[in-house]
JSON list of C-alpha atoms in Angstrom, two decimals:
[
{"chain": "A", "resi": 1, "resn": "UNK", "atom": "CA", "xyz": [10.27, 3.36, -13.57]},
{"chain": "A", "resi": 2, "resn": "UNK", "atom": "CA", "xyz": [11.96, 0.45, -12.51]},
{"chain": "A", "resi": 3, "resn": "UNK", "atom": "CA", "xyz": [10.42, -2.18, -10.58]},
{"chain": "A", "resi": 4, "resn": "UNK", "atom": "CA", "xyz": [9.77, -3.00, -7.14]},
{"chain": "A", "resi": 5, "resn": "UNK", "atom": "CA", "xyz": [12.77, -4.19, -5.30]},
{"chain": "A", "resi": 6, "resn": "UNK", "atom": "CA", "xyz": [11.69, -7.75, -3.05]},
{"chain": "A", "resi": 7, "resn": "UNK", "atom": "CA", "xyz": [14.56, -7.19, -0.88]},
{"chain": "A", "resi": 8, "resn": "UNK", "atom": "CA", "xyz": [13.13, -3.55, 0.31]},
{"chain": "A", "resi": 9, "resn": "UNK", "atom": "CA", "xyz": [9.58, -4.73, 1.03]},
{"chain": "A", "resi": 10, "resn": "UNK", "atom": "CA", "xyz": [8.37, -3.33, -2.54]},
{"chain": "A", "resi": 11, "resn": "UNK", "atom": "CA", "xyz": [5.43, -4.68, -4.43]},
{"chain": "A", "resi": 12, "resn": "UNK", "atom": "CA", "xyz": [3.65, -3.35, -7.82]},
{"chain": "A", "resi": 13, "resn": "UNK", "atom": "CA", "xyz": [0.18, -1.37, -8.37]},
{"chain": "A", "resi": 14, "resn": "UNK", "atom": "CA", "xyz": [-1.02, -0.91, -12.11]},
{"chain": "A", "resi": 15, "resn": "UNK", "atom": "CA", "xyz": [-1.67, 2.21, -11.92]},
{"chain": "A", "resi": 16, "resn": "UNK", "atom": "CA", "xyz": [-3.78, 3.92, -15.81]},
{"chain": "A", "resi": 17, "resn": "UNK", "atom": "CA", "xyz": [-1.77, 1.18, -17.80]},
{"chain": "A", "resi": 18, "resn": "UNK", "atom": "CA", "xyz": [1.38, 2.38, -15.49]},
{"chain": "A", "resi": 19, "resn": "UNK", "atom": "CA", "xyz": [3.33, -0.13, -13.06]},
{"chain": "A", "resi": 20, "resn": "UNK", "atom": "CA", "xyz": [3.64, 1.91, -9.52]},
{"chain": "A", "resi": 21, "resn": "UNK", "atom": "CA", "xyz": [6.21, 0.46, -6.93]},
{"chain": "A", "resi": 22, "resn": "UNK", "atom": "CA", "xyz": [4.76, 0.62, -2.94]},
{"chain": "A", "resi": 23, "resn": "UNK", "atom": "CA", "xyz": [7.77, 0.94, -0.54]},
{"chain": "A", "resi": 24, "resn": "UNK", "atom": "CA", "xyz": [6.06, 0.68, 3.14]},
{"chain": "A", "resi": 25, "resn": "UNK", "atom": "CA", "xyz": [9.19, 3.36, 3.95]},
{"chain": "A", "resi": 26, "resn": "UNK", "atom": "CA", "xyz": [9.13, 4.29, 7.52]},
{"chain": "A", "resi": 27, "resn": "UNK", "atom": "CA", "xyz": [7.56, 8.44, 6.16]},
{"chain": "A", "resi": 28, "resn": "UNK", "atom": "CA", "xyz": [4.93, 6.33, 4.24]},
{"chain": "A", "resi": 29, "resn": "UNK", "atom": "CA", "xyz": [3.70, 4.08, 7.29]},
{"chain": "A", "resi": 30, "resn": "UNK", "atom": "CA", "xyz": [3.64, 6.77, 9.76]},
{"chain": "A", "resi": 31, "resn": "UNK", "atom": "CA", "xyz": [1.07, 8.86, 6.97]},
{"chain": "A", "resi": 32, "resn": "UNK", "atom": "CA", "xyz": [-0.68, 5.96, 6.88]},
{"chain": "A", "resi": 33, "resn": "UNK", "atom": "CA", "xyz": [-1.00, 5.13, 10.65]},
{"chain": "A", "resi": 34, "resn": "UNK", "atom": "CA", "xyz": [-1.78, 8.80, 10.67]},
{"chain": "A", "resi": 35, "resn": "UNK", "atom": "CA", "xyz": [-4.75, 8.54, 8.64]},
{"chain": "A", "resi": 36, "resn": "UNK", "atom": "CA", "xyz": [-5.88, 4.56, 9.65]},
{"chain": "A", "resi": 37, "resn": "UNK", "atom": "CA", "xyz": [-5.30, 4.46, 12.94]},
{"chain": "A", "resi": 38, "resn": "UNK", "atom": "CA", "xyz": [-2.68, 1.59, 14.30]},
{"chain": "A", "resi": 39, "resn": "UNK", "atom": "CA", "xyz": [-1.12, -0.69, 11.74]},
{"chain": "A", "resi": 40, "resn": "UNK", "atom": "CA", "xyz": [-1.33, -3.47, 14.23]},
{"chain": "A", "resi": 41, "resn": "UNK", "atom": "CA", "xyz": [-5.30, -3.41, 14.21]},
{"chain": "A", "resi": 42, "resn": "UNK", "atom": "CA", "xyz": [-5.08, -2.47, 10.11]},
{"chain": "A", "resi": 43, "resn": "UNK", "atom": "CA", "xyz": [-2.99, -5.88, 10.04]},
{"chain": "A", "resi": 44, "resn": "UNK", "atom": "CA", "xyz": [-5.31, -7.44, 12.40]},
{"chain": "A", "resi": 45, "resn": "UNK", "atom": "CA", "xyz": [-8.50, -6.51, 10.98]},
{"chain": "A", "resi": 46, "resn": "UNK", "atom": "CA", "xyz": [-7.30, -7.64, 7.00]},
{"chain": "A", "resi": 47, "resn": "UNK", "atom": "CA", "xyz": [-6.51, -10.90, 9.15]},
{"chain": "A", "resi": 48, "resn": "UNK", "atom": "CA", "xyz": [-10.14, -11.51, 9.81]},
{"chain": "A", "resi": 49, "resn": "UNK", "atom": "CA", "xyz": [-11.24, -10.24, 6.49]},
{"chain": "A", "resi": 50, "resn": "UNK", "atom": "CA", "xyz": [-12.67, -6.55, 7.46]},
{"chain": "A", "resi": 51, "resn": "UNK", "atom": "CA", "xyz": [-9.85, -4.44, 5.65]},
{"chain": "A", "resi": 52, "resn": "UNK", "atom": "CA", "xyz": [-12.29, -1.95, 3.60]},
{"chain": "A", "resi": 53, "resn": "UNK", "atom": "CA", "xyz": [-11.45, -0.98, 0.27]},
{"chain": "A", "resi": 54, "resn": "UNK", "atom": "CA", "xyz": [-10.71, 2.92, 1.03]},
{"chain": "A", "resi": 55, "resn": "UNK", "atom": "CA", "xyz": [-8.14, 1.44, 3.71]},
{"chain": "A", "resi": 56, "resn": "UNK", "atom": "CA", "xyz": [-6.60, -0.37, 1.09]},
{"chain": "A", "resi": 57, "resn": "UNK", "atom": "CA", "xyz": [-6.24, 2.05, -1.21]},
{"chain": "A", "resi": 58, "resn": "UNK", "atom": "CA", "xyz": [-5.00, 4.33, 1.39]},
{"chain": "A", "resi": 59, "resn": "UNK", "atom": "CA", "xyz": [-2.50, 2.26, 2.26]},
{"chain": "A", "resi": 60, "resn": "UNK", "atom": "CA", "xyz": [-1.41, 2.35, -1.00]},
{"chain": "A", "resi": 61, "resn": "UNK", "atom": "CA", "xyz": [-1.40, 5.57, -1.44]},
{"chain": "A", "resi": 62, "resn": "UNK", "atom": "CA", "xyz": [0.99, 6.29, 1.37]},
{"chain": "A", "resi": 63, "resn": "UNK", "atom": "CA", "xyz": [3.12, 4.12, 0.12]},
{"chain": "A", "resi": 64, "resn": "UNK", "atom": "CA", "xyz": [3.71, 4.66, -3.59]},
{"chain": "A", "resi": 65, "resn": "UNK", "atom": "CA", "xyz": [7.47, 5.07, -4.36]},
{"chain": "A", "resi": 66, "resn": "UNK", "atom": "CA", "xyz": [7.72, 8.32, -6.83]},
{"chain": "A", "resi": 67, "resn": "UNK", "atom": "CA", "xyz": [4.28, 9.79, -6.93]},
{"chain": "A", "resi": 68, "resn": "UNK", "atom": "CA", "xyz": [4.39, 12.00, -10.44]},
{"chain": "A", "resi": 69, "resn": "UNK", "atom": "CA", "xyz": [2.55, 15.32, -10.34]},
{"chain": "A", "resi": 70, "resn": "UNK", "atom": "CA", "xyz": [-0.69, 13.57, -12.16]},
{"chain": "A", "resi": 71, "resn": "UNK", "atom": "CA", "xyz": [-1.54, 10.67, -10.06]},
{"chain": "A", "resi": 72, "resn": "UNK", "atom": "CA", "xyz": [-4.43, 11.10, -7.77]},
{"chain": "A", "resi": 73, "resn": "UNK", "atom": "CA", "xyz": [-5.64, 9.29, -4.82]},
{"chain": "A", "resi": 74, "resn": "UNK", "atom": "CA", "xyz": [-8.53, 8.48, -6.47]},
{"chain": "A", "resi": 75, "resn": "UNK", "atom": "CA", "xyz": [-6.99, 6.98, -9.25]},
{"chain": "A", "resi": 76, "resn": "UNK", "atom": "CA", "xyz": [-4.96, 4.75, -7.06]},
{"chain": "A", "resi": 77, "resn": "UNK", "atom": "CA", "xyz": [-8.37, 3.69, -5.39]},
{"chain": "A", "resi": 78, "resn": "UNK", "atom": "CA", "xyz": [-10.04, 3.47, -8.71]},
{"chain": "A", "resi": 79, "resn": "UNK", "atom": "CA", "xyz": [-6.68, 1.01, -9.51]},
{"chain": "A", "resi": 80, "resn": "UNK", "atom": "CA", "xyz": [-7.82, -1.22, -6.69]},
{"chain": "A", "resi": 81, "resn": "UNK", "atom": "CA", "xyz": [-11.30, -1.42, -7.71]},
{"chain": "A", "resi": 82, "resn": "UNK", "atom": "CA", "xyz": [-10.62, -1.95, -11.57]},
{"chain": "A", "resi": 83, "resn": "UNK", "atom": "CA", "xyz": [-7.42, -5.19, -10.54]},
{"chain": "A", "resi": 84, "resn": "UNK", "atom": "CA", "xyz": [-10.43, -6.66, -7.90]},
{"chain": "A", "resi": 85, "resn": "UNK", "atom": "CA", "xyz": [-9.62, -7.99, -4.58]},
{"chain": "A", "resi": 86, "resn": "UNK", "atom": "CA", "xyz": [-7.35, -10.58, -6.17]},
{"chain": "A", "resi": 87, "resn": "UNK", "atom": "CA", "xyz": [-5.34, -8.52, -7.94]},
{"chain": "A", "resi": 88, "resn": "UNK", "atom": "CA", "xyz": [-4.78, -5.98, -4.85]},
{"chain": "A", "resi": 89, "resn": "UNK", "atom": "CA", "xyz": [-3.91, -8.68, -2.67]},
{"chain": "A", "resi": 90, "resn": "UNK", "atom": "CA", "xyz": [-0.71, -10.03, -3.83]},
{"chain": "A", "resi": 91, "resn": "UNK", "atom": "CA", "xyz": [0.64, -6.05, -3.48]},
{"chain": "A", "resi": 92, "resn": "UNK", "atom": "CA", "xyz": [-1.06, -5.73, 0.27]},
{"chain": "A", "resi": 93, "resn": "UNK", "atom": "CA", "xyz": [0.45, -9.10, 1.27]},
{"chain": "A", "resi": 94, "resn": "UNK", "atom": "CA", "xyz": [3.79, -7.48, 0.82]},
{"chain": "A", "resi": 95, "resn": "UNK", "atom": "CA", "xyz": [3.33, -4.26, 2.71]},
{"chain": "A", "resi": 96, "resn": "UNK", "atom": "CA", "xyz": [0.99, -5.99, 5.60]},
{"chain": "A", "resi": 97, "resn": "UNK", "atom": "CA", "xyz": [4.50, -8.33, 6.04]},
{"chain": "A", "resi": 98, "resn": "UNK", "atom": "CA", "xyz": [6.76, -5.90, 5.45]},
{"chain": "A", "resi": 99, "resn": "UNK", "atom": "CA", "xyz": [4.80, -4.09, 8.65]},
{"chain": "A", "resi": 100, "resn": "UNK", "atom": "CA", "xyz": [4.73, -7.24, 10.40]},
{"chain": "A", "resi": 101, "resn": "UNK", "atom": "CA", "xyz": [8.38, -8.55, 9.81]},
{"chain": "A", "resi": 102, "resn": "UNK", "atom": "CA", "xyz": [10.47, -4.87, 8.88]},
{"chain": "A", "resi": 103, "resn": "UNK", "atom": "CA", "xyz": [13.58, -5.78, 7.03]}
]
């Protein structure tokens, strides 16, 4: 897989010794708005430091590039917990831009 492309919003998840690529695509936001409720209060609320872990995760879910047949939520979540907040937060500083800014 190739790596995630700055100039389309991408950022990287290690992923089970894999490198997934989150692309906030316009499909993968709308899931995710689906599921967390307004990104504009999901921005706001990792803003003030009350983003939860299973929104995190969720976000990231939505937004991985080329989900293969084996990867599971939980294993993206379980990705999250095992890199710590500081090694989620470069990856959700990209997407929570990318929502704010677009391209």
């Amino acid at each position: 897989m190739s790596g995630a492309n700055a100039l389309r919003g991408e950022a990287e998840l290690r992923v089970d010794g894999a490198v997934l690529v989150l692309r906030p695509s316009f499909a993968a936001l709308v899931a995710a708005e689906e599921e967390l409720g307004p990104l504009f209060a999901l921005v706001e609320r990792a803003a003030d430091g009350r983003l939860g872990l299973g929104e995190m995760a969720c976000l990231f879910w939505h937004c991985v590039r080329d989900r293969s047949d084996g990867l599971t939520r939980e294993a993206v979540g379980e990705a999250v917990v095992a890199a710590g907040l500081a090694g989620a937060t470069p990856a959700l500083r990209v997407l929570l831009g990318q929502i704010l800014q677009g391209r």
